[in-house]
Tab-separated table of N, CA and C in Angstrom:
chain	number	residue	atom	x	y	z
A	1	UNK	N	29.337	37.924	-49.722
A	1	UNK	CA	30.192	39.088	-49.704
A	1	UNK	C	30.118	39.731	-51.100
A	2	UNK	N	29.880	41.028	-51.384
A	2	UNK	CA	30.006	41.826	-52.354
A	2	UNK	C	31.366	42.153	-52.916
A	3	UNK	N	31.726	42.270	-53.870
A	3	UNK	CA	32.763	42.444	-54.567
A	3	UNK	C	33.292	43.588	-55.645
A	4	UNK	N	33.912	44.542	-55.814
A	4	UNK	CA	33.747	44.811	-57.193
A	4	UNK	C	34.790	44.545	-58.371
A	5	UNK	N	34.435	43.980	-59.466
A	5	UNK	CA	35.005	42.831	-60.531
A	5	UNK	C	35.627	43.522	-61.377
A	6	UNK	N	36.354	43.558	-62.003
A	6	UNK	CA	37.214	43.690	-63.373
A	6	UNK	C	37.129	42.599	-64.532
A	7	UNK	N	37.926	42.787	-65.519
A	7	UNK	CA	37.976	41.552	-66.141
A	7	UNK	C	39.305	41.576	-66.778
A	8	UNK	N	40.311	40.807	-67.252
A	8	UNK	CA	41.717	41.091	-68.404
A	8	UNK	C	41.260	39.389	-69.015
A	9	UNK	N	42.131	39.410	-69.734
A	9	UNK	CA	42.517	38.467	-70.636
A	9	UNK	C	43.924	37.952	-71.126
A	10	UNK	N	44.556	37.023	-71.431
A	10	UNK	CA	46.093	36.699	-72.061
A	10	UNK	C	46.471	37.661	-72.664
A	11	UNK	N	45.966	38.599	-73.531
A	11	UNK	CA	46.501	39.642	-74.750
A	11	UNK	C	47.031	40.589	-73.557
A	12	UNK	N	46.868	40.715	-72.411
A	12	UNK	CA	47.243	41.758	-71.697
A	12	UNK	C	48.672	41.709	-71.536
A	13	UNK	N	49.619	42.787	-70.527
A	13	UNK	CA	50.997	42.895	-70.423
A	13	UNK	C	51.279	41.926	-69.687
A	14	UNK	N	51.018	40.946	-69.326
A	14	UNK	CA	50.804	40.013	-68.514
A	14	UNK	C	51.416	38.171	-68.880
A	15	UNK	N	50.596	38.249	-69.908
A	15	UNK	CA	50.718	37.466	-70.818
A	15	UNK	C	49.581	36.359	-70.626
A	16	UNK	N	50.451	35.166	-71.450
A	16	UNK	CA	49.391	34.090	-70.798
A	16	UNK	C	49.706	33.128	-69.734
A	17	UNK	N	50.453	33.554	-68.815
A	17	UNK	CA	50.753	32.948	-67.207
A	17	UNK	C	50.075	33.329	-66.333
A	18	UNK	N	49.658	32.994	-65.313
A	18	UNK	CA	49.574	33.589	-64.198
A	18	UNK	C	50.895	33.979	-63.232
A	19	UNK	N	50.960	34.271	-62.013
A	19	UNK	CA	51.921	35.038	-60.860
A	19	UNK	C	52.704	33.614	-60.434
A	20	UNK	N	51.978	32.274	-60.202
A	20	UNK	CA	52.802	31.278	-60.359
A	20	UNK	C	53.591	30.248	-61.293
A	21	UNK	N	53.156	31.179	-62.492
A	21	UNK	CA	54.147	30.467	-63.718
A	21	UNK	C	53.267	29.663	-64.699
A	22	UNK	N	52.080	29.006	-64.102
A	22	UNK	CA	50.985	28.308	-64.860
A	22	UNK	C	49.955	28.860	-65.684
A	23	UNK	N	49.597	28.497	-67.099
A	23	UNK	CA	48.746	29.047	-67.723
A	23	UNK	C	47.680	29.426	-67.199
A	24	UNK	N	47.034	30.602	-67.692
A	24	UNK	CA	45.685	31.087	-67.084
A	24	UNK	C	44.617	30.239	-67.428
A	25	UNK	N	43.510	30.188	-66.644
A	25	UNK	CA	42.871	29.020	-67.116
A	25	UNK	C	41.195	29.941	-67.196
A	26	UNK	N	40.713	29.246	-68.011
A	26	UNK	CA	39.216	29.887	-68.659
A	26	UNK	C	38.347	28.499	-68.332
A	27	UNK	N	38.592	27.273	-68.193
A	27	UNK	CA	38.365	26.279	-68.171
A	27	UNK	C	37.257	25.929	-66.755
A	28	UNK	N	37.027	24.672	-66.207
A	28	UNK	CA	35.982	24.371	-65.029
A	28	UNK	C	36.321	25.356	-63.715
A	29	UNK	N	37.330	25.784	-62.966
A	29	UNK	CA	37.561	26.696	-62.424
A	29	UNK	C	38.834	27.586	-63.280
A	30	UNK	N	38.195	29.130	-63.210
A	30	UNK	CA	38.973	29.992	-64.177
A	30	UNK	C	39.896	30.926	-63.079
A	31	UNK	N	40.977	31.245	-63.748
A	31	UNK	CA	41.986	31.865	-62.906
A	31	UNK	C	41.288	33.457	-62.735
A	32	UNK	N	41.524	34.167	-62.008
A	32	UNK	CA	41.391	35.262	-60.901
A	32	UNK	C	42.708	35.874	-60.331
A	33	UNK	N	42.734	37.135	-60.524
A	33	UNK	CA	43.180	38.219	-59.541
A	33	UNK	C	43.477	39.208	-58.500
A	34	UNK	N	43.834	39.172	-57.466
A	34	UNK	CA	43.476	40.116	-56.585
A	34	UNK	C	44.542	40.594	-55.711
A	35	UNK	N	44.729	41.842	-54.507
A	35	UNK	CA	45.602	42.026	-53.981
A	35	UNK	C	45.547	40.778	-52.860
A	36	UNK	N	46.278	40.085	-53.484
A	36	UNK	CA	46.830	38.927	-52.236
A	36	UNK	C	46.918	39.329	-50.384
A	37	UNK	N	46.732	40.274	-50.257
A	37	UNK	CA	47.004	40.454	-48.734
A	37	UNK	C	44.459	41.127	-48.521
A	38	UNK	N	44.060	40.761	-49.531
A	38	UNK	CA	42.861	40.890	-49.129
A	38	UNK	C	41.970	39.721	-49.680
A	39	UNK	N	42.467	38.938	-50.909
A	39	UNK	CA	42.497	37.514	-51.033
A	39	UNK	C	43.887	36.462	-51.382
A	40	UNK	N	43.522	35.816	-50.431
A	40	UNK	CA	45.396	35.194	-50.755
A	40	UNK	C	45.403	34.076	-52.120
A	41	UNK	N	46.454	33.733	-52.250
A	41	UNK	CA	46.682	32.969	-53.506
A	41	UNK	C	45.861	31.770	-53.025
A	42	UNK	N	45.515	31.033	-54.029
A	42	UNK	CA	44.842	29.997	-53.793
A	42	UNK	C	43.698	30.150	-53.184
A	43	UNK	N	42.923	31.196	-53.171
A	43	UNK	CA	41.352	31.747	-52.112
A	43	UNK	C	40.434	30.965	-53.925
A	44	UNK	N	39.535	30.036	-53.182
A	44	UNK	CA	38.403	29.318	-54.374
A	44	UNK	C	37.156	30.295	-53.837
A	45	UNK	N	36.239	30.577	-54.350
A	45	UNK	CA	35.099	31.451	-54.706
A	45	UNK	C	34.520	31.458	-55.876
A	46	UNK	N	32.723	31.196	-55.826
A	46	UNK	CA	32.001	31.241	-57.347
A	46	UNK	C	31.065	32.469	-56.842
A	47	UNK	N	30.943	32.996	-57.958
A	47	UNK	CA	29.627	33.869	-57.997
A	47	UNK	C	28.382	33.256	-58.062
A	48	UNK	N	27.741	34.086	-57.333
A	48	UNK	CA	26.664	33.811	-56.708
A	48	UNK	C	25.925	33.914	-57.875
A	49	UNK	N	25.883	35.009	-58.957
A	49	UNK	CA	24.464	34.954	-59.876
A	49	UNK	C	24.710	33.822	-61.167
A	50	UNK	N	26.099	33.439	-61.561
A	50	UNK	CA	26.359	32.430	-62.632
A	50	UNK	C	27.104	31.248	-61.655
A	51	UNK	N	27.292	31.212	-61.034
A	51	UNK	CA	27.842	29.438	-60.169
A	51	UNK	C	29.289	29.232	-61.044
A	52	UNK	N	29.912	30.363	-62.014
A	52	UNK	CA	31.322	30.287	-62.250
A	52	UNK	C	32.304	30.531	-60.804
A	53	UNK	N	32.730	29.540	-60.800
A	53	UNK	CA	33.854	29.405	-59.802
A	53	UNK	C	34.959	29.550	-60.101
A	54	UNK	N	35.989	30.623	-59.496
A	54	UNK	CA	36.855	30.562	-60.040
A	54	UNK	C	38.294	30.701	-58.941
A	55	UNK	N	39.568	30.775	-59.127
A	55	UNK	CA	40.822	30.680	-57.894
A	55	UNK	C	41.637	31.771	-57.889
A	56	UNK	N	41.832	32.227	-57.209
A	56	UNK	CA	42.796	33.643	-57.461
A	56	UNK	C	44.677	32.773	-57.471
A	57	UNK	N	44.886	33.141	-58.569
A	57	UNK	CA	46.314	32.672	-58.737
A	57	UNK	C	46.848	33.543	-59.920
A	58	UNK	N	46.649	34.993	-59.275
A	58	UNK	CA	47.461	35.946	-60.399
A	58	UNK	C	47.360	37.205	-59.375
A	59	UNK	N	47.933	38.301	-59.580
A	59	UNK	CA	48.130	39.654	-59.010
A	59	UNK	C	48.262	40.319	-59.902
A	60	UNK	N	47.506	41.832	-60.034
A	60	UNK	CA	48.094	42.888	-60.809
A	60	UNK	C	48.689	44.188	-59.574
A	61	UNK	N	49.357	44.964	-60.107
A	61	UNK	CA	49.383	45.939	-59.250
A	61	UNK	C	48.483	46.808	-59.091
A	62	UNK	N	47.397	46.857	-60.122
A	62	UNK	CA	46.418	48.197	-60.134
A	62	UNK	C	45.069	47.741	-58.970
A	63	UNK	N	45.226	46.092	-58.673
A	63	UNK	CA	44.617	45.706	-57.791
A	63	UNK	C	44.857	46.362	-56.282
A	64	UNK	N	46.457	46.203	-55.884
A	64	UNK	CA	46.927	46.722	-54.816
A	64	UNK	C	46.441	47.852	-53.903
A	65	UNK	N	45.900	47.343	-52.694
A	65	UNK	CA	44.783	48.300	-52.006
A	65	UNK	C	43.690	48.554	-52.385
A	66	UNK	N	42.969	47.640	-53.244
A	66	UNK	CA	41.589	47.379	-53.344
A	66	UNK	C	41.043	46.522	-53.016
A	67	UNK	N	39.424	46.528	-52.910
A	67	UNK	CA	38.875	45.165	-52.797
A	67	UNK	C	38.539	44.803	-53.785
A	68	UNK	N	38.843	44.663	-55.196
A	68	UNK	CA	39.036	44.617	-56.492
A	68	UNK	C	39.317	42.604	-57.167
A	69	UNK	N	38.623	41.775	-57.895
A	69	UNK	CA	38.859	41.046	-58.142
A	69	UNK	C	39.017	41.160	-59.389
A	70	UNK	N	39.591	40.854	-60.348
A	70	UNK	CA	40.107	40.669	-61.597
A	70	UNK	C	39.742	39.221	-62.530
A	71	UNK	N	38.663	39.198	-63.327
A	71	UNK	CA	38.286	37.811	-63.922
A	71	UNK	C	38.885	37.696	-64.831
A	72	UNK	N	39.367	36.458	-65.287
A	72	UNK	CA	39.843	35.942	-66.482
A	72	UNK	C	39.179	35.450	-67.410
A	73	UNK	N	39.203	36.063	-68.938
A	73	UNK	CA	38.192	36.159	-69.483
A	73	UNK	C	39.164	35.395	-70.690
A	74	UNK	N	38.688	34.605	-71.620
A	74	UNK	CA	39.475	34.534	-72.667
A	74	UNK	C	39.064	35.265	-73.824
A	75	UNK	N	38.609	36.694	-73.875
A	75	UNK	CA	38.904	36.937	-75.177
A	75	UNK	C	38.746	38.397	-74.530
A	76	UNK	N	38.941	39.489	-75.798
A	76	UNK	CA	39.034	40.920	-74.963
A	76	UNK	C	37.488	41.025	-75.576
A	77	UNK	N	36.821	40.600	-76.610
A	77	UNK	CA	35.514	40.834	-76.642
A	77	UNK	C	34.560	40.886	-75.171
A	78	UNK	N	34.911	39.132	-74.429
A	78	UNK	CA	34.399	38.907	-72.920
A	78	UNK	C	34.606	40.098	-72.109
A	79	UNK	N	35.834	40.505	-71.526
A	79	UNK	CA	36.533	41.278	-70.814
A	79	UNK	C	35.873	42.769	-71.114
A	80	UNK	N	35.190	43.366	-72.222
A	80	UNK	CA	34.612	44.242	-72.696
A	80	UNK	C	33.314	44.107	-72.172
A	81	UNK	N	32.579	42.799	-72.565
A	81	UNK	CA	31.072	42.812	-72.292
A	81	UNK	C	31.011	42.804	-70.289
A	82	UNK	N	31.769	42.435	-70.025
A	82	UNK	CA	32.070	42.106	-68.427
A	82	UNK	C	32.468	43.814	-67.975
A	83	UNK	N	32.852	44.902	-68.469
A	83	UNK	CA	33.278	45.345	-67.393
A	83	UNK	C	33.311	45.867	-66.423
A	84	UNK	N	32.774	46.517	-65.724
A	84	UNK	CA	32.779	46.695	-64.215
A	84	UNK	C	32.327	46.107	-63.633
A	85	UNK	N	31.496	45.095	-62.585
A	85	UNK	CA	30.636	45.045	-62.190
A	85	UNK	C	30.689	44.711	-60.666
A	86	UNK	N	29.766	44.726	-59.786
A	86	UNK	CA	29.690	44.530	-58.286
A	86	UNK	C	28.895	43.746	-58.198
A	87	UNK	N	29.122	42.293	-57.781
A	87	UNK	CA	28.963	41.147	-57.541
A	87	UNK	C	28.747	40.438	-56.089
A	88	UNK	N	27.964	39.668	-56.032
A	88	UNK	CA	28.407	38.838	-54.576
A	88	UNK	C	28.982	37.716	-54.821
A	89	UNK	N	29.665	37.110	-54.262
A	89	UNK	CA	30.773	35.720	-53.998
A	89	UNK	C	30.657	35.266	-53.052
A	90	UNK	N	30.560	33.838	-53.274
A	90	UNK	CA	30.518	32.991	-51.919
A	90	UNK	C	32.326	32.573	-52.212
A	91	UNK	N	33.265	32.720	-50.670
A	91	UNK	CA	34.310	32.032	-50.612
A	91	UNK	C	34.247	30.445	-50.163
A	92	UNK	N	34.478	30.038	-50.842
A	92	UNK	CA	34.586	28.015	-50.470
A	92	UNK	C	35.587	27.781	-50.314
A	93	UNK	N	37.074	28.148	-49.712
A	93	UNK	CA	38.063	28.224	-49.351
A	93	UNK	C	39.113	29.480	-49.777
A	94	UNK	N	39.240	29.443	-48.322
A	94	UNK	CA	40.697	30.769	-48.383
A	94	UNK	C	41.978	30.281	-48.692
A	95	UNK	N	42.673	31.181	-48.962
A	95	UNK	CA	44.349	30.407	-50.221
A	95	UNK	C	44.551	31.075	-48.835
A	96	UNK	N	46.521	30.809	-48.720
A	96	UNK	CA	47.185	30.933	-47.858
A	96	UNK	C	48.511	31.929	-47.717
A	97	UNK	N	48.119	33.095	-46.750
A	97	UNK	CA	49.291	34.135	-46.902
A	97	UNK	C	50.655	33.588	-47.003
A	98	UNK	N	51.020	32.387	-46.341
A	98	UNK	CA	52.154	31.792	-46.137
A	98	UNK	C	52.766	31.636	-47.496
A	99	UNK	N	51.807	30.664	-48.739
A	99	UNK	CA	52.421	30.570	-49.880
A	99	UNK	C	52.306	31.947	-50.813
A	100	UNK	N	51.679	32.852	-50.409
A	100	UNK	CA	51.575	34.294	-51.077
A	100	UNK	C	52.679	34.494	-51.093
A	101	UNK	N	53.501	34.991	-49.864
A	101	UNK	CA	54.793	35.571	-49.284
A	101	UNK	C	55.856	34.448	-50.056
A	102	UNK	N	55.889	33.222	-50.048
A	102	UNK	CA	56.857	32.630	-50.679
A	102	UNK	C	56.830	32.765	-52.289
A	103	UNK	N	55.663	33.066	-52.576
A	103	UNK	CA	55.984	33.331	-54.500
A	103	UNK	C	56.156	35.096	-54.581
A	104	UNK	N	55.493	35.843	-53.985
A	104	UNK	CA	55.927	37.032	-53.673
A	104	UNK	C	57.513	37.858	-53.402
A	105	UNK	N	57.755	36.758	-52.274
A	105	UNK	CA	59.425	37.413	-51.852
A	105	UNK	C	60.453	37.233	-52.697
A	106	UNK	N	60.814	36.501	-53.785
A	106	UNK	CA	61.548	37.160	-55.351
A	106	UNK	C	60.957	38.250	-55.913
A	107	UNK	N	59.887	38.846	-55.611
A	107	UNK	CA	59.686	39.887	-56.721
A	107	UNK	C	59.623	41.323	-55.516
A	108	UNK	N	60.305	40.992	-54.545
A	108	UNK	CA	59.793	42.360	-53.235
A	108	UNK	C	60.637	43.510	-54.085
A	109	UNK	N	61.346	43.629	-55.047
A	109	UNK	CA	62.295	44.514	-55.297
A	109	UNK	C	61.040	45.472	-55.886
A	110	UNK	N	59.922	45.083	-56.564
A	110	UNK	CA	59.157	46.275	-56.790
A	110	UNK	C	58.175	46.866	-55.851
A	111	UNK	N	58.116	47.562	-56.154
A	111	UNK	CA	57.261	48.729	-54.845
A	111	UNK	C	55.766	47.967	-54.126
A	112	UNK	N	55.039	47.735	-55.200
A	112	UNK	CA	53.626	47.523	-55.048
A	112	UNK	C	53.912	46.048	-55.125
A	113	UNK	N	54.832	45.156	-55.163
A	113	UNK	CA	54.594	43.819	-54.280
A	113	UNK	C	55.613	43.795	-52.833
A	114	UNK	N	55.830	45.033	-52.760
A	114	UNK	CA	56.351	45.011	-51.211
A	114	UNK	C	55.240	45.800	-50.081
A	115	UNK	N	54.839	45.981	-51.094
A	115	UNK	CA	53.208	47.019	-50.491
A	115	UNK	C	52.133	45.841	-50.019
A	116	UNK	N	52.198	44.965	-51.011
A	116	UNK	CA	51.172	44.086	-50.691
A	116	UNK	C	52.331	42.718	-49.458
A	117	UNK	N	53.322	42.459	-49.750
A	117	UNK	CA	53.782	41.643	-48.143
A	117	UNK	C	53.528	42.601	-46.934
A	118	UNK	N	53.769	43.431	-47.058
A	118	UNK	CA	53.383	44.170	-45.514
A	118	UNK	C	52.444	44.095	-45.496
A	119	UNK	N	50.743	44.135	-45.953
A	119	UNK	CA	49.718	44.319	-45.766
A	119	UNK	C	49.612	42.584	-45.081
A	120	UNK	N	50.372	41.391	-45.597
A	120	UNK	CA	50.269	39.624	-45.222
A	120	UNK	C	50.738	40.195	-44.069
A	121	UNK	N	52.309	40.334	-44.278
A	121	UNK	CA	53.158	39.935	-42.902
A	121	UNK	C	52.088	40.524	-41.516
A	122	UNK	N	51.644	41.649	-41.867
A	122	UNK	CA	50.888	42.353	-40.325
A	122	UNK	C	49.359	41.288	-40.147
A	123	UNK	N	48.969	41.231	-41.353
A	123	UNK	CA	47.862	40.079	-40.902
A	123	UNK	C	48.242	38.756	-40.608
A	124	UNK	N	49.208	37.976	-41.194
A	124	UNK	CA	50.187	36.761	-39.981
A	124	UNK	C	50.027	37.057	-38.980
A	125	UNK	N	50.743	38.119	-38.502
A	125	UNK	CA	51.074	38.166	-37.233
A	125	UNK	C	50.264	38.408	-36.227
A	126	UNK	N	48.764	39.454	-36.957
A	126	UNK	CA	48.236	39.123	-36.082
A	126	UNK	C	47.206	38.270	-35.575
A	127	UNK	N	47.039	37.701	-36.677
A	127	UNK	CA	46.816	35.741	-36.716
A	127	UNK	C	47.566	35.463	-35.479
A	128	UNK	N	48.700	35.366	-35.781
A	128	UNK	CA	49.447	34.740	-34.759
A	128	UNK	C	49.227	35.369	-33.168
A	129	UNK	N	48.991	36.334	-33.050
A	129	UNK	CA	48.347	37.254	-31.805
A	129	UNK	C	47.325	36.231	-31.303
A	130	UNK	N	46.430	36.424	-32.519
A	130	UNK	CA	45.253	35.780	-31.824
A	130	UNK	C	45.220	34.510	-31.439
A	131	UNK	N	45.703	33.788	-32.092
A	131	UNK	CA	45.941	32.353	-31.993
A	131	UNK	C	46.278	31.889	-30.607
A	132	UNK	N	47.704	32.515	-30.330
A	132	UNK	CA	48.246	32.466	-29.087
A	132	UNK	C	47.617	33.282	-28.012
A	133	UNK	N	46.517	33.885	-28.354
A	133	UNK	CA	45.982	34.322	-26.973
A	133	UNK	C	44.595	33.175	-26.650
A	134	UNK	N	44.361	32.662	-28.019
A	134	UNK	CA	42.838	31.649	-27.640
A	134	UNK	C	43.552	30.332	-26.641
């Protein structure tokens, strides 16, 4: 699957957490960004041309309604030499809308993470459509 990539780093408004509270990691698998309702939290994926693997366990809003992944880079030099690019990714496991929506639903009070549960809740459900019709 093709992708197109971003890059940030800790120095950003962000800080150095990710969306579940845990440091960002640069390390054997590196933390990742994306609109959770098009990769869910916890979705593992390496690129195909460097075999860096990395986990989506962060969200920005500028992601929201893209097919946009966001790499974690540790320095803004990296994040500079990286930036744009369109990539292919192999997914080696999908993260789960279920725990999206549970770290998500404290923060629904802002716009663009209530933008992104409706985009889960309608794909649940119609998970759940399908499910119950197989």
């Amino acid at each position: 699957m093709q992708v197109r990539t971003t890059a940030y780093t800790r120095n950003e408004r962000g800080g150095p957490h990710n969306a579940i509270g845990t440091y960002l990691s640069g390390r054997q698998v590196k933390s990742a960004a994306s609109d959770w309702s098009r990769f869910p939290l916890g979705t593992r994926f390496r690129l195909v041309d460097t075999n860096e693997e990395y986990v989506i366990d962060d969200y920005g809003t500028a992601l929201i309604g893209t097919n946009t992944i966001d790499l974690y880079k540790p320095s803004r030099l990296e994040v500079k030499r990286w930036g744009v690019q369109r990539v292919n990714i192999d997914v080696l496991q999908w993260g789960s809308r279920e725990e999206s929506l549970k770290v998500l639903g404290p923060r629904a009070k802002h716009g663009m993470v209530r933008k992104m549960m409706v985009a889960l809740q309608k794909k649940s459900s119609s998970a759940s459509v399908n499910d119950a019709a197989d």
